[in-house]
Short mmCIF file of C-alpha atoms in Angstrom, two decimals:
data_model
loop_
_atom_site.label_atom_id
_atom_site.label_comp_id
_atom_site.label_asym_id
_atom_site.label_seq_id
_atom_site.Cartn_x
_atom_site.Cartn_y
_atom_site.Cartn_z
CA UNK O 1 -18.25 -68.24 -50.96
CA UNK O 2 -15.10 -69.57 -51.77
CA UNK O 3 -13.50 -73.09 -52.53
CA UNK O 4 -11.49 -74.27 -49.80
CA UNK O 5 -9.94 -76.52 -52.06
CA UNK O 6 -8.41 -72.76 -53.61
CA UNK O 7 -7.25 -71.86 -50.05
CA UNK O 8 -5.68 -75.45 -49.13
CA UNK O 9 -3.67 -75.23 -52.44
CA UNK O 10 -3.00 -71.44 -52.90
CA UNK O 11 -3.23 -69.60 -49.53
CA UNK O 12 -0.67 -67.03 -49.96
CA UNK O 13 -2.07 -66.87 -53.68
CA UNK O 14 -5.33 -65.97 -52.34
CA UNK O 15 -4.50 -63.65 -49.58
CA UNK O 16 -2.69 -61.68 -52.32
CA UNK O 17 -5.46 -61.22 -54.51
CA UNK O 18 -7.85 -60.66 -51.23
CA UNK O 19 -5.29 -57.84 -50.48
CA UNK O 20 -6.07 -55.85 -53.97
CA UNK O 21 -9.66 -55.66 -52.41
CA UNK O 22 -8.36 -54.24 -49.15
CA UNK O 23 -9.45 -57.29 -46.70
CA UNK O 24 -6.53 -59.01 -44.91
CA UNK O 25 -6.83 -62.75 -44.68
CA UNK O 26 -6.46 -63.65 -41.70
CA UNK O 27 -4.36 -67.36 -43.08
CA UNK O 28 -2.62 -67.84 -39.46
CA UNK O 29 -5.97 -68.65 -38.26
CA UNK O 30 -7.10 -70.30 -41.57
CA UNK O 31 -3.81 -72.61 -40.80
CA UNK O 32 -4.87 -73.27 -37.27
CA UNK O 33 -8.37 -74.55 -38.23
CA UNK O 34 -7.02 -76.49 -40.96
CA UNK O 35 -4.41 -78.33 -39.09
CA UNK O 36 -6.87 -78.88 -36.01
CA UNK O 37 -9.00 -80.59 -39.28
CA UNK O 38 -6.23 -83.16 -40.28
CA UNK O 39 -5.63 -84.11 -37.23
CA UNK O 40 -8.94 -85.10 -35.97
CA UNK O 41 -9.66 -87.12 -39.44
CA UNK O 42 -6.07 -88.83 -39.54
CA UNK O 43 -6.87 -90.13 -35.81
CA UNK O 44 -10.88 -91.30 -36.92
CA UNK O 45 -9.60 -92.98 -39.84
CA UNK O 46 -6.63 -94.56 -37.14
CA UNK O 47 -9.84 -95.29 -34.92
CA UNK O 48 -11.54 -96.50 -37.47
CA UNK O 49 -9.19 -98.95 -38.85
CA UNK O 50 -8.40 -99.93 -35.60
CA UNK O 51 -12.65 -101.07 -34.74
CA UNK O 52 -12.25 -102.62 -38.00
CA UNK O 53 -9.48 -104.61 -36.94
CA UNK O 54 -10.61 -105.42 -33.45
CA UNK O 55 -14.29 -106.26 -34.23
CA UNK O 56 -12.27 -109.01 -36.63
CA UNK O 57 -10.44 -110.35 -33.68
CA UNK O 58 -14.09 -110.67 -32.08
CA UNK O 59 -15.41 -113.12 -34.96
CA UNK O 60 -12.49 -114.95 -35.03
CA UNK O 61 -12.06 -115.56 -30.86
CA UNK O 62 -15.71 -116.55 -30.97
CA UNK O 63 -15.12 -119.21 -33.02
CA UNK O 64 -12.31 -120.50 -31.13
CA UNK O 65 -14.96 -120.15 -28.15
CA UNK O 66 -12.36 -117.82 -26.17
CA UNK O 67 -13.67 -115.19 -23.80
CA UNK O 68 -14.28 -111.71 -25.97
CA UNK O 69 -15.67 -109.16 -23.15
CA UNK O 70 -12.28 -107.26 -22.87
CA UNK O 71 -12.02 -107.23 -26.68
CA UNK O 72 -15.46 -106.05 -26.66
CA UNK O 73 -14.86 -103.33 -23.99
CA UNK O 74 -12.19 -101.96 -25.57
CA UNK O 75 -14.48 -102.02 -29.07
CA UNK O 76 -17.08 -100.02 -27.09
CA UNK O 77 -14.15 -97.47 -26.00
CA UNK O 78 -13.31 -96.75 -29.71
CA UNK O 79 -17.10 -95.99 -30.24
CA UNK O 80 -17.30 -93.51 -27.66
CA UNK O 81 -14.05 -91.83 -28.77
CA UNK O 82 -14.92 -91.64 -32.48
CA UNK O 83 -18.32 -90.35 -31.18
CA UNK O 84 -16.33 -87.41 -29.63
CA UNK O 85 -13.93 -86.69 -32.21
CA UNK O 86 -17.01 -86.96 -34.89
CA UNK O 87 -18.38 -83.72 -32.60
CA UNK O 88 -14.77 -82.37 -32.64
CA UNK O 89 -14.51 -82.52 -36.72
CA UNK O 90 -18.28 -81.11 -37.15
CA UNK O 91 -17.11 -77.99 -34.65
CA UNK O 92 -14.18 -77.42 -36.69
CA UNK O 93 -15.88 -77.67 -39.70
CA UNK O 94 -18.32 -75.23 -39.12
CA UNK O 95 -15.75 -72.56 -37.66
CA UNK O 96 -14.06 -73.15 -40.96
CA UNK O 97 -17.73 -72.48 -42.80
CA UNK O 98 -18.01 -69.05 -40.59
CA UNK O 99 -14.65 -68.08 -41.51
CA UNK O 100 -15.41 -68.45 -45.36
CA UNK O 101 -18.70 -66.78 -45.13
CA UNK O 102 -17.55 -63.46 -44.59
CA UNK O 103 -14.65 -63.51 -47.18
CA UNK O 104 -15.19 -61.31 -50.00
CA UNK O 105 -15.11 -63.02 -53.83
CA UNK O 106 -11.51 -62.88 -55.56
CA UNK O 107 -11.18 -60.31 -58.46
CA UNK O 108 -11.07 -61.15 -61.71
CA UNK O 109 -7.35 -60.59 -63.30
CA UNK O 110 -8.93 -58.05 -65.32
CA UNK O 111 -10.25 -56.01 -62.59
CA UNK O 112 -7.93 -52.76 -62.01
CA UNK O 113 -6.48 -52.97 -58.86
CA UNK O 114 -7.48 -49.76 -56.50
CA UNK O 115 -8.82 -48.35 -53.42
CA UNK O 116 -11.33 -46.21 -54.35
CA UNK O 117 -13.44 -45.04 -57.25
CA UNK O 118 -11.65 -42.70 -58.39
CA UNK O 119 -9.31 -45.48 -59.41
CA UNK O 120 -11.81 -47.11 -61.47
CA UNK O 121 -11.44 -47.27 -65.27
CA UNK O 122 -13.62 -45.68 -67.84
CA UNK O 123 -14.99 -47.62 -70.29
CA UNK O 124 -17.33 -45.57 -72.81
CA UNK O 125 -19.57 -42.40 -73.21
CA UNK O 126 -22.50 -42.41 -74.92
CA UNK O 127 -24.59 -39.27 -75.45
CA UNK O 128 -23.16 -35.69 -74.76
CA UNK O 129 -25.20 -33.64 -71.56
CA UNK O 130 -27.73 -31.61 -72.37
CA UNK O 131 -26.62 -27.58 -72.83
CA UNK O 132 -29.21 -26.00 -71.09
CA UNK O 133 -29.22 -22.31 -71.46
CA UNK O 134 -31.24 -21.33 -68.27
CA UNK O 135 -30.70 -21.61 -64.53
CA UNK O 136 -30.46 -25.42 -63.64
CA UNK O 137 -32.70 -26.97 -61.08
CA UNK O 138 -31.95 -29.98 -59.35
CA UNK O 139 -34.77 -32.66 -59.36
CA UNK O 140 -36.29 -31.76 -55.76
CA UNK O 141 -37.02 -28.59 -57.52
CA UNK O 142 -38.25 -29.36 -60.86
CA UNK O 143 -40.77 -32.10 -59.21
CA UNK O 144 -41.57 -29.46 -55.93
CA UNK O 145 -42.16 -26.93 -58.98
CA UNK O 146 -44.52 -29.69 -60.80
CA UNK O 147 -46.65 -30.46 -58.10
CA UNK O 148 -45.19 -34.06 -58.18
CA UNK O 149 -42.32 -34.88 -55.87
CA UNK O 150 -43.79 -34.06 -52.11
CA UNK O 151 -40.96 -35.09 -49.14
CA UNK O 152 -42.49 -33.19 -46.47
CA UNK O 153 -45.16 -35.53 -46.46
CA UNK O 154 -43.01 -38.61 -47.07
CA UNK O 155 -41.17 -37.18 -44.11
CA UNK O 156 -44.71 -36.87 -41.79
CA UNK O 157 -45.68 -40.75 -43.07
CA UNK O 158 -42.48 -42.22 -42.56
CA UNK O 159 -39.28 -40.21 -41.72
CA UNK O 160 -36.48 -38.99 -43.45
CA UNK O 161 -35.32 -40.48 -47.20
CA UNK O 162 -38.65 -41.85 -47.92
CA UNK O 163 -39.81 -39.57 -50.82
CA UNK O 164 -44.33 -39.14 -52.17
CA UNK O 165 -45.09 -39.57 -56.24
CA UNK O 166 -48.41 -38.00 -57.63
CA UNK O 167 -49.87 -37.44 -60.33
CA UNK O 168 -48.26 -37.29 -63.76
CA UNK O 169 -44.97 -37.98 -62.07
CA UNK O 170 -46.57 -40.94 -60.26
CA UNK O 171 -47.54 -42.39 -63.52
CA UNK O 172 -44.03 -41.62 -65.42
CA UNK O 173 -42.54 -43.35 -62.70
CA UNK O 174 -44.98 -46.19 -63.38
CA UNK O 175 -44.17 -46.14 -67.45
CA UNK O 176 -40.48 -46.33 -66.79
CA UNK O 177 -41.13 -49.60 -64.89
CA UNK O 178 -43.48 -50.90 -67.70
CA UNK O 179 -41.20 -49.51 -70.39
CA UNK O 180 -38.67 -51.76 -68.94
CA UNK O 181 -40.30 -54.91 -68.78
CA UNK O 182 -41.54 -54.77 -72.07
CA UNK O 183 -37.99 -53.99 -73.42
CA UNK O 184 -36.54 -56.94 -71.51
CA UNK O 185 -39.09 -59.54 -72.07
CA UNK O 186 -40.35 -58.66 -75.74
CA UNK O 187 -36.80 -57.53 -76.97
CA UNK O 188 -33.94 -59.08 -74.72
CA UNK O 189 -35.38 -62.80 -74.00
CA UNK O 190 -35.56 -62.44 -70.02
CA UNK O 191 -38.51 -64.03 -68.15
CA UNK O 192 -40.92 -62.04 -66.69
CA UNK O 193 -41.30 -62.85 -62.47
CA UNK O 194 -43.02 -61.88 -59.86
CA UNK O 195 -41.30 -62.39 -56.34
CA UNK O 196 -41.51 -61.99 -52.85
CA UNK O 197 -40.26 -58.94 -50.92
CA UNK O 198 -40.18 -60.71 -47.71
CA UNK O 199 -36.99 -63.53 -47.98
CA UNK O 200 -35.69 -65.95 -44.75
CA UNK O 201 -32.08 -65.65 -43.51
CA UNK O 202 -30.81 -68.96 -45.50
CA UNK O 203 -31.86 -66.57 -48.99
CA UNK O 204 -30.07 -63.76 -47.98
CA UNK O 205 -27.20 -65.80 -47.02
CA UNK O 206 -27.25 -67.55 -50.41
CA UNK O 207 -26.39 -64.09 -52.29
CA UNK O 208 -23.92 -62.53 -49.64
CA UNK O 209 -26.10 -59.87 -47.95
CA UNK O 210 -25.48 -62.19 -44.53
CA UNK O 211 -23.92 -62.58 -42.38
CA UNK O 212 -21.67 -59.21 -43.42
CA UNK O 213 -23.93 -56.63 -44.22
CA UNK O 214 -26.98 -57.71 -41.51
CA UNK O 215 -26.49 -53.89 -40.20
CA UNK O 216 -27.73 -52.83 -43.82
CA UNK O 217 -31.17 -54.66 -43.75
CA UNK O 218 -34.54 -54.36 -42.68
CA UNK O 219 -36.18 -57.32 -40.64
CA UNK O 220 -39.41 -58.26 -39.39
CA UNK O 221 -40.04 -60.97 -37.18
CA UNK O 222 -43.65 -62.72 -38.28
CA UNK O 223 -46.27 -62.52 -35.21
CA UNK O 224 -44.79 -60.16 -33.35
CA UNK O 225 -45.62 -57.10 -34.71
CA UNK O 226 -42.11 -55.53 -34.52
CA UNK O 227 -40.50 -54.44 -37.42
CA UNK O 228 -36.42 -54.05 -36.48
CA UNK O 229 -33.74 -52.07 -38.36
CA UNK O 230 -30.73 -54.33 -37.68
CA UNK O 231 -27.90 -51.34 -37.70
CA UNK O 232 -29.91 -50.13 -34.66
CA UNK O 233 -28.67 -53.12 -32.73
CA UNK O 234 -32.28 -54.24 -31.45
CA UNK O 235 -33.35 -57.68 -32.11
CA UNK O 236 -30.08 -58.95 -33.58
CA UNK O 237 -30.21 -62.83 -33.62
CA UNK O 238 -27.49 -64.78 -31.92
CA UNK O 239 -25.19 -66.65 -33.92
CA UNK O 240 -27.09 -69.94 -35.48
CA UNK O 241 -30.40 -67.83 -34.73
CA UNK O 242 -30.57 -65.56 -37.82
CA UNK O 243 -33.74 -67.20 -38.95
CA UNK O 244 -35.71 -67.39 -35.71
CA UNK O 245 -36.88 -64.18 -33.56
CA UNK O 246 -38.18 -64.55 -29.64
CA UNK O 247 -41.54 -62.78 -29.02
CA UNK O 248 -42.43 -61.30 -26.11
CA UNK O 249 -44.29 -64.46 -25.32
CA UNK O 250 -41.17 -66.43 -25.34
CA UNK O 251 -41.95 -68.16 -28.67
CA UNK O 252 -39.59 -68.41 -31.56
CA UNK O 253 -41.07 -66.61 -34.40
CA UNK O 254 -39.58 -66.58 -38.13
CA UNK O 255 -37.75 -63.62 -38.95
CA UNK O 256 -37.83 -62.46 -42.19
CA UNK O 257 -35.98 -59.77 -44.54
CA UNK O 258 -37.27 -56.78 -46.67
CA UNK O 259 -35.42 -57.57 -50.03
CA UNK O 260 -32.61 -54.94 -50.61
CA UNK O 261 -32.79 -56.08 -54.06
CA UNK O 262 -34.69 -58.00 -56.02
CA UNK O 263 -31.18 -60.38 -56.66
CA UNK O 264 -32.08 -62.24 -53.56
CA UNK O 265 -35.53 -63.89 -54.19
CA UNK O 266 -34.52 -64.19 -57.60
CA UNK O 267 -31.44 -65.61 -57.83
CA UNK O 268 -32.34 -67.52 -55.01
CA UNK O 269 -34.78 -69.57 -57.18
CA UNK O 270 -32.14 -72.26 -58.28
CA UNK O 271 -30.95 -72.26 -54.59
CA UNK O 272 -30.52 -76.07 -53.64
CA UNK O 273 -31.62 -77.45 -57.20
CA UNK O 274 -29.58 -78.98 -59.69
CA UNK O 275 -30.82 -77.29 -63.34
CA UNK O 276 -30.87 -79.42 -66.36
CA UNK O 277 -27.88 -78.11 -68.86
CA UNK O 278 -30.35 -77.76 -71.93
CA UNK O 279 -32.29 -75.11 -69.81
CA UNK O 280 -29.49 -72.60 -69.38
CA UNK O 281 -28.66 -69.98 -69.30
CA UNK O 282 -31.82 -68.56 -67.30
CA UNK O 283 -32.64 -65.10 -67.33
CA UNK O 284 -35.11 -63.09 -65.76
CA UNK O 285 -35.94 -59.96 -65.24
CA UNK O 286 -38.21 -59.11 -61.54
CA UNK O 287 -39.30 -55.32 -60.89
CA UNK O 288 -39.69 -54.77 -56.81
CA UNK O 289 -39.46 -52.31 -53.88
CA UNK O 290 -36.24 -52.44 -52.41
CA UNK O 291 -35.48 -51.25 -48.74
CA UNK O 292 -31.81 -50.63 -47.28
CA UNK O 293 -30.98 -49.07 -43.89
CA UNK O 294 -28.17 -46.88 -45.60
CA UNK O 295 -26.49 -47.59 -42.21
CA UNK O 296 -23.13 -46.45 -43.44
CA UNK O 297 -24.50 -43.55 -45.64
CA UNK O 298 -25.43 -40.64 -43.33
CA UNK O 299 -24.65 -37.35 -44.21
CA UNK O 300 -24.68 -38.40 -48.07
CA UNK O 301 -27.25 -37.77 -50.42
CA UNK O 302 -29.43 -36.57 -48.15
CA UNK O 303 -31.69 -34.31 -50.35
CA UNK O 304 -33.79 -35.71 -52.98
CA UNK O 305 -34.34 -39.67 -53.79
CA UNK O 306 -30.93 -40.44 -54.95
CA UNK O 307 -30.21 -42.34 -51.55
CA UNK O 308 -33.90 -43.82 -50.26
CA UNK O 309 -34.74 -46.36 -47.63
CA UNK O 310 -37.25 -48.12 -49.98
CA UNK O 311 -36.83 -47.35 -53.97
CA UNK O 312 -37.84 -49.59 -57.35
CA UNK O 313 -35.69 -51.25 -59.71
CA UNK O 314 -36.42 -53.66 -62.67
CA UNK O 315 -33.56 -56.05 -62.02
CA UNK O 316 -31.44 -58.69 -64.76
CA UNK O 317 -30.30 -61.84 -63.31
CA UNK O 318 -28.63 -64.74 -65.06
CA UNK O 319 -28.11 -68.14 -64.28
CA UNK O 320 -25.30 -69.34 -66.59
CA UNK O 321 -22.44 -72.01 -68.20
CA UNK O 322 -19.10 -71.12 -66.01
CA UNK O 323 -17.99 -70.91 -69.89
CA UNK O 324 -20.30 -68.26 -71.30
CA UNK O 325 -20.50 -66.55 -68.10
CA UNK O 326 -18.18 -63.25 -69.32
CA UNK O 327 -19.49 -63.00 -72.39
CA UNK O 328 -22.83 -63.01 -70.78
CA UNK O 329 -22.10 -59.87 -68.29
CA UNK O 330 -21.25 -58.14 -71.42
CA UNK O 331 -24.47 -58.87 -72.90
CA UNK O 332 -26.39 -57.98 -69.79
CA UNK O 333 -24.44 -55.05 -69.84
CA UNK O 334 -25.45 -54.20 -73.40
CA UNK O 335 -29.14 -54.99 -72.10
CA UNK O 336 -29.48 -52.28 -69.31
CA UNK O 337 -27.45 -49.46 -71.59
CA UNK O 338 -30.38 -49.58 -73.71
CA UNK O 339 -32.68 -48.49 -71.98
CA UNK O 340 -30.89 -45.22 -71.32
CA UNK O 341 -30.29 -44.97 -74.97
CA UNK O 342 -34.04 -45.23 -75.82
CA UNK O 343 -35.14 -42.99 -73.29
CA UNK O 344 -32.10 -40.87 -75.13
CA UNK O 345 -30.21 -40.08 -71.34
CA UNK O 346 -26.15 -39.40 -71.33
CA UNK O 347 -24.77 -42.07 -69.48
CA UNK O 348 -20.99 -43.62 -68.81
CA UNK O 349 -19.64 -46.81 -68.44
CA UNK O 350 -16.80 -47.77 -65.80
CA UNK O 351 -15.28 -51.23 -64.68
CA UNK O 352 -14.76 -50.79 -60.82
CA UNK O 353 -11.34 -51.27 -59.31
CA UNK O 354 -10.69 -53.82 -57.21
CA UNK O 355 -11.53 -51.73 -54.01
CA UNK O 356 -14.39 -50.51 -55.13
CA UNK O 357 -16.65 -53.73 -56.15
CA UNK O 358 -19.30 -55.12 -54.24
CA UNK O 359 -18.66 -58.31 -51.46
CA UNK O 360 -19.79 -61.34 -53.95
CA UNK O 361 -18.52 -59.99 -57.12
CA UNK O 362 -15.42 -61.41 -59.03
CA UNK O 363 -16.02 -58.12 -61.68
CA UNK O 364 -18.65 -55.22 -62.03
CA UNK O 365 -19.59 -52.88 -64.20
CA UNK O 366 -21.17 -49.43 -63.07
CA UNK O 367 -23.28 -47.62 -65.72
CA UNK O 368 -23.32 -43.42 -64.69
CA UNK O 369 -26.29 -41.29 -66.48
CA UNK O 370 -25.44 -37.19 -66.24
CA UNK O 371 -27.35 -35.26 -64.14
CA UNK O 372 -26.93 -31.72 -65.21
CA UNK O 373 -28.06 -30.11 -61.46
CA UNK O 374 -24.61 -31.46 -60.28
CA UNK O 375 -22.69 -31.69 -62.96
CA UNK O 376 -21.78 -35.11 -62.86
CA UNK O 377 -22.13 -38.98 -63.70
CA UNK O 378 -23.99 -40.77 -60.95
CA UNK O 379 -24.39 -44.44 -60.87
CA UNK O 380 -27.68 -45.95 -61.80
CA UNK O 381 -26.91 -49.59 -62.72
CA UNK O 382 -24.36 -52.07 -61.11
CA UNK O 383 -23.60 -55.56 -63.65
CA UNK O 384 -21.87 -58.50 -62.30
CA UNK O 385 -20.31 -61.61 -62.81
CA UNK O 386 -20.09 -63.61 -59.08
CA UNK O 387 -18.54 -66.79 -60.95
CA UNK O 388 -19.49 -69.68 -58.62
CA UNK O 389 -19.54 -66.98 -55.27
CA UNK O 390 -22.99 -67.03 -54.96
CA UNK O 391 -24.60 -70.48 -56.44
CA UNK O 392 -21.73 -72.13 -53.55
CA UNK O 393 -23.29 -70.34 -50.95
CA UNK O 394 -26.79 -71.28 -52.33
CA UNK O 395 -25.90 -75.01 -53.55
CA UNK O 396 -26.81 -74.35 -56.92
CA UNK O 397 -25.57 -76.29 -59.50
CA UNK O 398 -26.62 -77.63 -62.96
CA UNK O 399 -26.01 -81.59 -64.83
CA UNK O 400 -22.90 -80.77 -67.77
CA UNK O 401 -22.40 -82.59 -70.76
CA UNK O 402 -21.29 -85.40 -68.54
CA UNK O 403 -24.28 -85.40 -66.49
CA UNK O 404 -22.25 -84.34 -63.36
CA UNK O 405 -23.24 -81.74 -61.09
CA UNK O 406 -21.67 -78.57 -61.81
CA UNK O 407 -21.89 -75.32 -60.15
CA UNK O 408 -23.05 -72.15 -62.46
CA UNK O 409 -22.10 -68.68 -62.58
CA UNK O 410 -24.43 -65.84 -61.61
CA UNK O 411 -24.99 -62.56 -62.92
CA UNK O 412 -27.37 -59.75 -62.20
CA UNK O 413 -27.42 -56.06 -63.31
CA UNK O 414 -30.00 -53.06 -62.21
CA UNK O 415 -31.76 -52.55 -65.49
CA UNK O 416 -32.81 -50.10 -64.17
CA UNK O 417 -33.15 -48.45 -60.55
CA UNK O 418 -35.98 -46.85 -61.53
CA UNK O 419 -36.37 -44.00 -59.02
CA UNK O 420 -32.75 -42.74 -60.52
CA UNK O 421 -33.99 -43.12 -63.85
CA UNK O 422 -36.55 -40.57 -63.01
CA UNK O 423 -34.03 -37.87 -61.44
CA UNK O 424 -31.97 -38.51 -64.41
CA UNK O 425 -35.36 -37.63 -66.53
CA UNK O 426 -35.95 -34.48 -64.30
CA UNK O 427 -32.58 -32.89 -64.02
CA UNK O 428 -32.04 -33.65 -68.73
CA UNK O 429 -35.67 -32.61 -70.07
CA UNK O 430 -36.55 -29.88 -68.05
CA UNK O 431 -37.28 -26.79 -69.68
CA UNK O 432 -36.97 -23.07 -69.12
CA UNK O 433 -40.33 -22.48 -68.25
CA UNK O 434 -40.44 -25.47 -65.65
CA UNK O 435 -42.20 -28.07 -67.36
CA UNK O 436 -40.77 -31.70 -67.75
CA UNK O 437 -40.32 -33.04 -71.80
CA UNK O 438 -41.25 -37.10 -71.78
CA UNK O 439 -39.31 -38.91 -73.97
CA UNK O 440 -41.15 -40.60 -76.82
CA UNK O 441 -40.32 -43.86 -75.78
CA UNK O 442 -42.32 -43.67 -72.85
CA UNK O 443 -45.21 -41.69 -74.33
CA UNK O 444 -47.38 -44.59 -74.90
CA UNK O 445 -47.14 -45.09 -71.78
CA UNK O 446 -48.03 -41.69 -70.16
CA UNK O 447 -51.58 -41.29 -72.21
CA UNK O 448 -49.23 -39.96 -75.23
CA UNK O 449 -48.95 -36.77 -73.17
CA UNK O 450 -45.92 -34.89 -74.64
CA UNK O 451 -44.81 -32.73 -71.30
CA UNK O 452 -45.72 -32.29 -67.62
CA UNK O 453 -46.56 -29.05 -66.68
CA UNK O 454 -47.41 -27.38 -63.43
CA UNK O 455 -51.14 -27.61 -62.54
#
């Protein structure tokens, strides 16, 4: 969320910068809400003065022994209206607390400014792609081929983009996760956590997934037995209700959200704390499910698991010094390109125009590994900097040097999705004859088997 303070001093100055992200501020109505705001404090404070005055007047007659009903009436009169206008001023203040939720985070001024990602800017390549001197299969056909990837199934269980492990490629998919823990917490200093996958509406709020992108989620509402897909338009709360769901017996149950990233429960765990300055910065790393409707994603990626309902990913976040807070993202950065260079994968890195970041960010980084099946980079990391977007929203702050409250910056990177990891391992180590190489990193962690071959 952003200051108000910014938009009281700079609103054109703001809009502008909103503008390089394609969203129009609306500042006519901004100005409307602001000016209803001043005047209903500059007439309390008149009020107010005015009681002050009065109940003075009240003392004083008393102790000349005159008559004070009428001055006591009219006392009583002020108190109703600065009742009202006290209702009036909370009103306005929470329109003006809607209206800021569902502004998107100013760029930062090194973000290039663009519409779409084809406008974003290339940072790096590491590795070259793999020649491979045989017919290319995509990774639905090396893993059909393997005995290890099964979607008709996942289809029968669940429904389209769900996807079925087994086997060796169940338990590769398990090392990657393991491999990346153990890099993170034994090499990178992050804290191991484990959270929940199930997060209330105040959580998801604190990060920017709502109110904006409540079409996106998965919720269930506790007791009920229903589990609603909220682009489906069933169940959607009314406004001031996102927390509560009615059950069919007319009781308000809590509603709760599947995580679409581990981000929410874990940044979440400084939400309405203040963190002592000699603890930060906090980092920790949290592997989880993650579930997303994909509500604005049909007809894309539609074979294979690059585009899943529910998918892993071992995912960075870092709670940090407003000052450090840049040269942190590059470190995180630094942290999740690793673990494509140990597992030895191709990969790009590209800083995403201003059109093309996500709602909270101020400035993102996409890391691309090459798949060879289609001849591209495809993303399979996302680091960001939110500045103070997300810890305002969450009322996170931390003591500074001067033992004031301060509000940190957050980070968080994908480090990595795993289930793209695995296509990326697929598509770059399969082999004429079928079979799948496994990198030696992750060896140890596959029973030192060398190579999955059809059974």
């Amino acid at each position: 969320m952003l200051d108000i303070q910014v938009l009281r001093n700079d609103l054109a100055g703001v809009a502008a910068r909103l503008e390089t992200r394609g969203y129009r501020l609306d500042t006519a109505r901004f100005g409307q809400m602001e000016s209803a705001r001043k005047d209903i404090q500059t007439r309390t404070q008149e009020l107010q003065a005015k009681r002050n005055t009065t109940s003075r007047q009240i003392g004083q007659a008393k102790a000349r022994g005159e008559d004070v009903a009428a001055i006591m009436a009219e006392v009583a009169g002020l108190g109703e209206e600065l009742k009202a206008l006290e209702g009036q001023l909370e009103q306005i203040q929470q329109e003006l607390q809607t209206f800021l939720a569902v502004i998107p985070n100013m760029p930062h001024a090194s973000v290039p400014v663009g519409r779409t990602e084809a406008e974003n800017a290339e940072i790096r390549r590491i590795g070259n792609p793999p020649v491979l001197d045989f017919e290319v299969r995509d990774h639905v056909s090396v893993g059909e081929h393997l005995g290890g990837l099964d979607f008709e199934t996942a289809t029968r269980i669940s429904g389209a983009r769900f996807s079925l492990l087994k086997g060796p490629m169940a338990r590769l998919h398990r090392a990657l996760v393991q491999f990346m823990l153990d890099l993170h917490t034994g090499q990178h200093g992050y804290t191991e956590v484990y959270v929940p996958y199930l997060v209330n509406a105040e959580s998801m709020h604190g990060t920017g997934q709502l109110p904006k992108f409540e079409e996106d989620l998965f919720v269930v509402s506790a007791g009920s037995g229903d589990t609603e897909r909220m682009h489906s338009g069933e169940g959607v709360a009314p406004e001031g209700m996102e927390g509560r769901a009615v059950h069919s017996s007319g009781k308000s149950q809590p509603r709760f959200y599947l995580i679409p990233t581990a981000e929410v429960p874990v940044t979440n765990l400084v939400r309405d704390s203040i963190v002592p300055l000699e603890t930060l910065p906090l980092k920790y790393v949290a592997h989880t499910p993650c579930f997303r409707s994909e509500a604005g994603s049909y007809g894309r990626d539609t074979r294979g698991m690059i585009r899943q309902h529910q998918f892993d990913k071992v995912e960075l976040v870092q709670i940090v010094h407003p000052e450090q807070s840049y040269s942190a993202l590059e470190q995180l950065l630094t942290h999740a390109e690793t673990v494509l260079q140990e597992l030895d994968l191709p990969y790009r890195v590209v800083k995403l125009c201003t059109g093309d970041m996500g709602f909270s960010a101020a400035l993102t980084y996409d890391i691309e590994v090459w798949l060879p099946a289609q001849n591209t980079y495809r993303e399979i990391s996302s680091c960001s900097n939110f500045e103070t977007f997300q810890s305002r929203r969450m009322h996170a702050r931390f003591r500074n040097a001067q033992g004031k409250p301060e509000l940190p910056h957050t980070l968080n990177g994908s480090g990595l999705a795993v289930g793209r990891t695995l296509v990326a391992l697929l598509e770059n180590y399969q082999q004429a004859d079928g079979s799948v190489v496994i990198p030696e990193v992750l060896r140890p962690y596959m029973g030192n088997l060398e190579r999955i071959r059809k059974s």
